[in-house]
PDB file of C-alpha atoms and ligand atoms in Angstrom:
ATOM      1  CA  MET O 286      -6.003 -17.557 -15.747  1.00 37.00           C
ATOM      2  CA  SER O 287      -9.265 -19.410 -16.378  1.00 38.00           C
ATOM      3  CA  ASP O 288     -11.921 -17.067 -17.173  1.00 40.00           C
ATOM      4  CA  ASN O 289     -14.319 -19.800 -15.703  1.00 40.00           C
ATOM      5  CA  LEU O 290     -13.281 -19.068 -12.349  1.00 39.00           C
ATOM      6  CA  PRO O 291     -16.170 -17.006 -10.353  1.00 41.00           C
ATOM      7  CA  ASP O 292     -15.473 -13.148 -10.487  1.00 40.00           C
ATOM      8  CA  GLU O 293     -14.619 -13.390  -6.123  1.00 38.00           C
ATOM      9  CA  ASP O 294     -12.070 -16.325  -7.306  1.00 38.00           C
ATOM     10  CA  ARG O 295     -10.127 -14.490 -10.020  1.00 41.00           C
ATOM     11  CA  HIS O 296      -7.103 -11.935  -9.218  1.00 42.00           C
ATOM     12  CA  VAL O 297      -7.137 -12.338  -5.481  1.00 47.00           C
ATOM     13  CA  PRO O 298      -6.021 -14.813  -2.435  1.00 45.00           C
ATOM     14  CA  PRO O 299      -8.187 -17.096  -1.267  1.00 49.00           C
ATOM     15  CA  GLY O 300     -10.760 -16.295   1.353  1.00 51.00           C
ATOM     16  CA  VAL O 301     -10.093 -12.259   0.414  1.00 52.00           C
ATOM     17  CA  SER O 302     -12.979 -10.195  -1.226  1.00 59.00           C
ATOM     18  CA  ARG O 303     -12.050  -7.889  -3.719  1.00 57.00           C
ATOM     19  CA  ARG O 304     -13.164  -5.275  -1.943  1.00 58.00           C
ATOM     20  CA  GLY O 305     -10.873  -7.345   1.452  1.00 55.00           C
ATOM     21  CA  PHE O 306      -8.173  -6.917  -1.220  1.00 53.00           C
ATOM     22  CA  LEU O 307      -7.987  -3.594  -2.036  1.00 59.00           C
ATOM     23  CA  ALA O 308      -8.476  -2.066   1.162  1.00 51.00           C
ATOM     24  CA  SER O 309      -5.510  -4.791   1.972  1.00 48.00           C
ATOM     25  CA  THR O 310      -3.458  -2.216  -0.068  1.00 53.00           C
ATOM     26  CA  ALA O 311      -3.907  -0.028   3.146  1.00 44.00           C
ATOM     27  CA  ALA O 312      -3.061  -2.807   5.689  1.00 38.00           C
ATOM     28  CA  GLY O 313       0.224  -1.169   6.359  1.00 37.00           C
ATOM     29  CA  GLY O 314      -1.069   2.669   7.554  1.00 37.00           C
ATOM     30  CA  VAL O 315      -3.239  -0.194  10.039  1.00 36.00           C
ATOM     31  CA  VAL O 316      -0.494  -1.988  11.215  1.00 36.00           C
ATOM     32  CA  ALA O 317       1.623   1.308  11.711  1.00 36.00           C
ATOM     33  CA  GLY O 318      -1.207   2.979  13.368  1.00 36.00           C
ATOM     34  CA  VAL O 319      -1.294  -0.425  16.311  1.00 38.00           C
ATOM     35  CA  LEU O 320       2.299  -0.360  16.062  1.00 39.00           C
ATOM     36  CA  PRO O 321       3.892   0.562  19.518  1.00 38.00           C
ATOM     37  CA  PRO O 322       5.277   4.024  19.105  1.00 39.00           C
ATOM     38  CA  ALA O 323       8.635   2.930  19.923  1.00 37.00           C
ATOM     39  CA  LEU O 324       8.612   0.594  17.167  1.00 41.00           C
ATOM     40  CA  ILE O 325       8.037   2.871  14.355  1.00 41.00           C
ATOM     41  CA  ALA O 326       9.727   5.907  16.133  1.00 42.00           C
ATOM     42  CA  ASP O 327      13.262   6.548  15.070  1.00 46.00           C
ATOM     43  CA  GLN O 328      14.672   3.395  14.641  1.00 47.00           C
ATOM     44  CA  ALA O 329      18.413   4.437  12.975  1.00 46.00           C
ATOM     45  CA  MET O 330      19.679   1.740  10.627  1.00 49.00           C
ATOM     46  CA  ALA O 331      23.558   0.888  11.136  1.00 48.00           C
ATOM     47  CA  SER O 332      25.435   3.179   8.931  1.00 58.00           C
ATOM     48  CA  ASP O 333      28.635   4.011   7.803  1.00 72.00           C
ATOM     49  CA  GLY O 334      27.621   6.902   5.937  1.00 83.00           C
ATOM     50  CA  PRO O 335      26.252  10.257   6.726  1.00 95.00           C
ATOM     51  CA  SER O 336      23.149  10.550   8.112  1.00 96.00           C
ATOM     52  CA  SER O 337      20.649  13.483   8.366  1.00 97.00           C
ATOM     53  CA  ALA O 338      17.266  13.856  10.837  1.00 98.00           C
ATOM     54  CA  LEU O 339      14.468  14.027   8.786  1.00 98.00           C
ATOM     55  CA  SER O 340      10.912  15.593   9.589  1.00 98.00           C
ATOM     56  CA  VAL O 341       8.224  13.855   7.242  1.00 98.00           C
ATOM     57  CA  THR O 342       4.412  13.926   7.429  1.00 98.00           C
ATOM     58  CA  VAL O 343       3.412  10.425   5.845  1.00 98.00           C
ATOM     59  CA  ASN O 344      -0.442  10.271   5.587  1.00 98.00           C
ATOM     60  CA  GLY O 345      -1.230  12.785   8.107  1.00 98.00           C
ATOM     61  CA  ARG O 346       1.424  11.937  10.691  1.00 98.00           C
ATOM     62  CA  ARG O 347       4.408  13.344  11.319  1.00 98.00           C
ATOM     63  CA  HIS O 348       7.560  11.141  11.793  1.00 98.00           C
ATOM     64  CA  GLN O 349      11.014  12.030  13.031  1.00 98.00           C
ATOM     65  CA  VAL O 350      13.774  10.004  12.200  1.00 98.00           C
ATOM     66  CA  THR O 351      17.143   9.616  11.617  1.00 97.00           C
ATOM     67  CA  ILE O 352      18.442   8.288   8.075  1.00 97.00           C
ATOM     68  CA  ASP O 353      21.298   7.372   5.974  1.00 97.00           C
ATOM     69  CA  ASN O 354      21.452  10.339   3.150  1.00 97.00           C
ATOM     70  CA  ARG O 355      21.527   7.463   0.909  1.00 97.00           C
ATOM     71  CA  THR O 356      17.828   6.240   2.141  1.00 98.00           C
ATOM     72  CA  SER O 357      15.020   6.529  -0.451  1.00 98.00           C
ATOM     73  CA  LEU O 358      12.100   7.309   0.035  1.00 98.00           C
ATOM     74  CA  LEU O 359      10.866   4.040  -0.612  1.00 98.00           C
ATOM     75  CA  ASP O 360      12.934   2.298   1.430  1.00 98.00           C
ATOM     76  CA  LEU O 361      11.903   4.573   4.037  1.00 98.00           C
ATOM     77  CA  LEU O 362       8.431   4.195   3.913  1.00 98.00           C
ATOM     78  CA  ARG O 363       8.359   0.499   3.382  1.00 98.00           C
ATOM     79  CA  GLU O 364      11.608  -0.180   6.110  1.00 97.00           C
ATOM     80  CA  ARG O 365      11.285   2.411   8.549  1.00 97.00           C
ATOM     81  CA  LEU O 366       7.504   3.424   8.435  1.00 98.00           C
ATOM     82  CA  ALA O 367       6.077  -0.034   8.322  1.00 98.00           C
ATOM     83  CA  LEU O 368       3.691   1.237   4.966  1.00 98.00           C
ATOM     84  CA  PRO O 369       4.624  -1.463   2.724  1.00 98.00           C
ATOM     85  CA  GLY O 370       1.528  -0.813   0.473  1.00 98.00           C
ATOM     86  CA  THR O 371       3.774   1.364  -1.814  1.00 98.00           C
ATOM     87  CA  LYS O 372       5.319  -1.575  -4.023  1.00 98.00           C
ATOM     88  CA  LYS O 373       8.895  -2.408  -4.518  1.00 98.00           C
ATOM     89  CA  GLY O 374       9.460  -3.267  -8.241  1.00 98.00           C
ATOM     90  CA  CYS O 375      12.511  -1.982 -10.798  1.00 98.00           C
ATOM     91  CA  ASP O 376      13.631  -0.186  -8.094  1.00 98.00           C
ATOM     92  CA  GLN O 377      14.925   2.179 -11.212  1.00 97.00           C
ATOM     93  CA  GLY O 378      12.266   4.597 -12.198  1.00 98.00           C
ATOM     94  CA  ALA O 379      11.046   2.526 -14.881  1.00 98.00           C
ATOM     95  CA  CYS O 380       7.543   0.891 -13.582  1.00 98.00           C
ATOM     96  CA  GLY O 381       5.865   3.375 -11.681  1.00 98.00           C
ATOM     97  CA  ALA O 382       5.188   1.006  -8.728  1.00 98.00           C
ATOM     98  CA  CYS O 383       6.599   3.092  -5.730  1.00 98.00           C
ATOM     99  CA  THR O 384       4.332   5.865  -6.721  1.00 98.00           C
ATOM    100  CA  VAL O 385       3.183   8.150  -4.190  1.00 98.00           C
ATOM    101  CA  LEU O 386       2.398  11.550  -3.780  1.00 98.00           C
ATOM    102  CA  VAL O 387       5.266  14.321  -2.092  1.00 98.00           C
ATOM    103  CA  ASP O 388       3.109  17.723  -1.664  1.00 98.00           C
ATOM    104  CA  GLY O 389       0.654  16.724  -3.640  1.00 97.00           C
ATOM    105  CA  ARG O 390       2.958  15.796  -6.935  1.00 98.00           C
ATOM    106  CA  ARG O 391       3.135  12.108  -8.063  1.00 98.00           C
ATOM    107  CA  VAL O 392       6.979  10.570  -7.588  1.00 98.00           C
ATOM    108  CA  ASN O 393       9.164   7.517  -7.940  1.00 98.00           C
ATOM    109  CA  ALA O 394       9.684   6.848  -4.556  1.00 98.00           C
ATOM    110  CA  CYS O 395      12.347   4.539  -5.385  1.00 98.00           C
ATOM    111  CA  LEU O 396      14.074   7.727  -7.004  1.00 98.00           C
ATOM    112  CA  THR O 397      13.266  10.113  -4.694  1.00 98.00           C
ATOM    113  CA  LEU O 398      16.117  10.683  -1.705  1.00 98.00           C
ATOM    114  CA  ALA O 399      14.247  10.834   1.462  1.00 98.00           C
ATOM    115  CA  VAL O 400      16.464  13.667   2.848  1.00 98.00           C
ATOM    116  CA  ARG O 401      14.534  16.007  -0.089  1.00 98.00           C
ATOM    117  CA  CYS O 402      11.045  15.311   2.118  1.00 98.00           C
ATOM    118  CA  GLN O 403      12.150  17.454   4.550  1.00 98.00           C
ATOM    119  CA  GLY O 404       9.083  19.017   5.885  1.00 98.00           C
ATOM    120  CA  ALA O 405       6.486  17.335   2.730  1.00 98.00           C
ATOM    121  CA  GLU O 406       3.741  15.860   2.973  1.00 98.00           C
ATOM    122  CA  VAL O 407       3.754  12.105   1.667  1.00 98.00           C
ATOM    123  CA  THR O 408       0.814  10.622   1.175  1.00 98.00           C
ATOM    124  CA  THR O 409       0.951   6.646   0.267  1.00 98.00           C
ATOM    125  CA  ILE O 410      -2.016   4.538  -0.970  1.00 98.00           C
ATOM    126  CA  GLU O 411      -2.211   3.681   2.822  1.00 98.00           C
ATOM    127  CA  GLY O 412      -3.758   7.112   3.224  1.00 98.00           C
ATOM    128  CA  LEU O 413      -6.048   7.100   0.139  1.00 98.00           C
ATOM    129  CA  ALA O 414      -9.288   5.506   2.197  1.00 97.00           C
ATOM    130  CA  ALA O 415     -11.353   8.004   4.886  1.00 95.00           C
ATOM    131  CA  GLY O 416     -11.417   5.306   7.439  1.00 93.00           C
ATOM    132  CA  GLU O 417     -13.948   2.193   5.782  1.00 94.00           C
ATOM    133  CA  GLU O 418     -14.567   4.406   3.343  1.00 97.00           C
ATOM    134  CA  LEU O 419     -12.306   4.094  -0.085  1.00 98.00           C
ATOM    135  CA  HIS O 420     -11.259   6.226  -2.522  1.00 98.00           C
ATOM    136  CA  PRO O 421     -13.444   6.856  -5.413  1.00 98.00           C
ATOM    137  CA  LEU O 422     -10.522   5.408  -7.308  1.00 98.00           C
ATOM    138  CA  GLN O 423      -9.994   2.165  -5.473  1.00 98.00           C
ATOM    139  CA  GLN O 424     -13.797   1.530  -5.482  1.00 98.00           C
ATOM    140  CA  ALA O 425     -13.718   2.566  -9.264  1.00 98.00           C
ATOM    141  CA  PHE O 426     -10.506   0.002  -9.633  1.00 98.00           C
ATOM    142  CA  ILE O 427     -12.807  -3.018  -7.888  1.00 98.00           C
ATOM    143  CA  GLU O 428     -15.875  -2.189  -9.957  1.00 98.00           C
ATOM    144  CA  GLN O 429     -14.007  -2.270 -13.163  1.00 98.00           C
ATOM    145  CA  ASP O 430     -12.334  -4.854 -12.683  1.00 98.00           C
ATOM    146  CA  ALA O 431      -8.936  -3.380 -12.831  1.00 98.00           C
ATOM    147  CA  PHE O 432      -6.496  -5.637 -11.541  1.00 98.00           C
ATOM    148  CA  GLN O 433      -5.021  -9.138 -11.629  1.00 98.00           C
ATOM    149  CA  CYS O 434      -2.196  -9.757  -9.202  1.00 98.00           C
ATOM    150  CA  GLY O 435      -2.397  -6.432  -7.688  1.00 98.00           C
ATOM    151  CA  TYR O 436       1.097  -5.890  -7.358  1.00 98.00           C
ATOM    152  CA  CYS O 437       1.305  -2.695  -9.566  1.00 98.00           C
ATOM    153  CA  THR O 438      -2.080  -1.172  -8.551  1.00 98.00           C
ATOM    154  CA  PRO O 439      -1.140   0.906  -5.691  1.00 98.00           C
ATOM    155  CA  GLY O 440       1.342   3.221  -7.581  1.00 98.00           C
ATOM    156  CA  GLN O 441      -1.816   2.811 -10.300  1.00 98.00           C
ATOM    157  CA  ILE O 442      -4.198   4.353  -7.951  1.00 98.00           C
ATOM    158  CA  MET O 443      -1.716   6.969  -6.556  1.00 98.00           C
ATOM    159  CA  SER O 444      -0.572   8.274  -9.804  1.00 98.00           C
ATOM    160  CA  GLY O 445      -4.356   7.789 -11.135  1.00 98.00           C
ATOM    161  CA  VAL O 446      -5.622  10.290  -7.979  1.00 98.00           C
ATOM    162  CA  ALA O 447      -2.307  12.681  -9.552  1.00 98.00           C
ATOM    163  CA  CYS O 448      -3.579  12.342 -13.371  1.00 98.00           C
ATOM    164  CA  ILE O 449      -7.471  12.954 -12.561  1.00 98.00           C
ATOM    165  CA  ARG O 450      -5.839  16.132  -9.803  1.00 97.00           C
ATOM    166  CA  GLU O 451      -4.084  17.239 -12.689  1.00 97.00           C
ATOM    167  CA  GLY O 452      -7.231  17.032 -15.633  1.00 97.00           C
ATOM    168  CA  HIS O 453      -5.653  15.041 -17.826  1.00 98.00           C
ATOM    169  CA  THR O 454      -8.043  13.012 -18.110  1.00 98.00           C
ATOM    170  CA  GLY O 455     -10.005  14.560 -21.211  1.00 97.00           C
ATOM    171  CA  SER O 456      -9.670  11.148 -23.164  1.00 98.00           C
ATOM    172  CA  ARG O 457      -8.986   7.650 -23.283  1.00 98.00           C
ATOM    173  CA  GLU O 458      -5.731   8.702 -25.249  1.00 98.00           C
ATOM    174  CA  GLU O 459      -4.862  11.560 -22.868  1.00 98.00           C
ATOM    175  CA  ILE O 460      -5.099   9.234 -19.319  1.00 98.00           C
ATOM    176  CA  ARG O 461      -3.351   6.696 -21.077  1.00 98.00           C
ATOM    177  CA  GLU O 462      -0.678   9.003 -22.231  1.00 98.00           C
ATOM    178  CA  TRP O 463      -0.410  10.265 -18.611  1.00 98.00           C
ATOM    179  CA  MET O 464      -0.105   7.144 -16.621  1.00 98.00           C
ATOM    180  CA  SER O 465       2.149   5.714 -19.031  1.00 98.00           C
ATOM    181  CA  GLY O 466       5.048   5.307 -16.496  1.00 98.00           C
ATOM    182  CA  ASN O 467       3.048   3.210 -14.897  1.00 98.00           C
ATOM    183  CA  LEU O 468       3.359  -0.424 -16.033  1.00 98.00           C
ATOM    184  CA  CYS O 469       0.829  -3.555 -15.702  1.00 98.00           C
ATOM    185  CA  ARG O 470       2.573  -6.997 -16.125  1.00 98.00           C
ATOM    186  CA  CYS O 471      -0.692  -8.527 -16.527  1.00 98.00           C
ATOM    187  CA  GLY O 472      -2.318  -6.310 -18.784  1.00 98.00           C
ATOM    188  CA  CYS O 473      -4.912  -4.619 -17.069  1.00 98.00           C
ATOM    189  CA  TYR O 474      -4.640  -1.564 -19.163  1.00 98.00           C
ATOM    190  CA  VAL O 475      -7.854  -0.827 -20.647  1.00 98.00           C
ATOM    191  CA  LYS O 476      -9.614  -1.568 -17.417  1.00 98.00           C
ATOM    192  CA  ILE O 477      -7.508   0.880 -15.230  1.00 98.00           C
ATOM    193  CA  VAL O 478      -8.091   3.853 -17.761  1.00 98.00           C
ATOM    194  CA  LYS O 479     -12.332   2.949 -17.530  1.00 98.00           C
ATOM    195  CA  ALA O 480     -11.643   3.309 -13.345  1.00 98.00           C
ATOM    196  CA  VAL O 481      -9.532   6.377 -13.975  1.00 98.00           C
ATOM    197  CA  GLN O 482     -12.477   7.473 -16.017  1.00 98.00           C
ATOM    198  CA  GLN O 483     -15.344   6.422 -13.615  1.00 98.00           C
ATOM    199  CA  ALA O 484     -13.615   8.584 -10.750  1.00 98.00           C
ATOM    200  CA  ALA O 485     -12.754  11.331 -13.026  1.00 98.00           C
ATOM    201  CA  ARG O 486     -16.338  11.700 -13.543  1.00 97.00           C
ATOM    202  CA  LYS O 487     -17.466  11.292 -10.191  1.00 94.00           C
ATOM    203  CA  ALA O 488     -14.771  14.059  -9.173  1.00 93.00           C
ATOM    204  CA  GLY O 489     -16.184  16.439 -11.773  1.00 88.00           C
ATOM    205  CA  SER O 490     -13.386  16.460 -13.859  1.00 67.00           C
TER     206      SER O 490
HETATM  207 FE1  LIG K 507      10.012   2.667  -8.563  1.00 61.63          FE
HETATM  208 FE2  LIG K 507      10.035   0.522 -10.603  1.00 61.63          FE
HETATM  209  S1  LIG K 507      10.132   0.717  -8.380  1.00 61.63           S
HETATM  210  S2  LIG K 507       9.371   3.163 -10.559  1.00 61.63           S
HETATM  211 FE1  LIG K 508      -0.379  -7.602 -12.147  1.00 61.63          FE
HETATM  212 FE2  LIG K 508      -0.684  -4.668 -12.789  1.00 61.63          FE
HETATM  213  S1  LIG K 508      -2.534  -5.828 -11.971  1.00 61.63           S
HETATM  214  S2  LIG K 508       0.963  -6.375 -12.409  1.00 61.63           S
END
């Protein structure tokens, strides 16, 4: 991608500001907020396998759904709860694009069975911002220009939030080590580490 492009034109779709792009990772949350309850309530998918009733809180909102026992947390979020901010990359636990927080701990949603989240509190990228105010790490990603295509970004940010809370931000090397499960095909690692450092400083860690 050409470096001659103006900053606003790099890495983001035409007509979309960088702040808007980062905020759009929360679009699923907005959509979920305006969808009729019938569309986000229990829509049991056709299944020929055993199913379970699941009660889970996602971004502060409680959901009760009946799911096939084989459903991953990632598919539950994206396909049942209309929260597409969490990305499906490898679907095999190798890329970190699907990182979310379950009871405050980061997990790969593609490797987590949704039924294991009974009664849990799940936080996705859509639940990070406080209204119009981005989470400090979302803001840091913008200020550090820490994404290009943006596909890995929700997972990077969720992992970074946990990395900061865990106190693994003592050095660039430590951040790299504790963020090593999150791959970026665009190679934004240097700026991602800078963004995590910036947010960690703001958090006082
Ligand atoms: Fe889950 Fe790649 S999609 S680790
Ligand atoms: Fe493109 Fe990370 S910004 S994969």
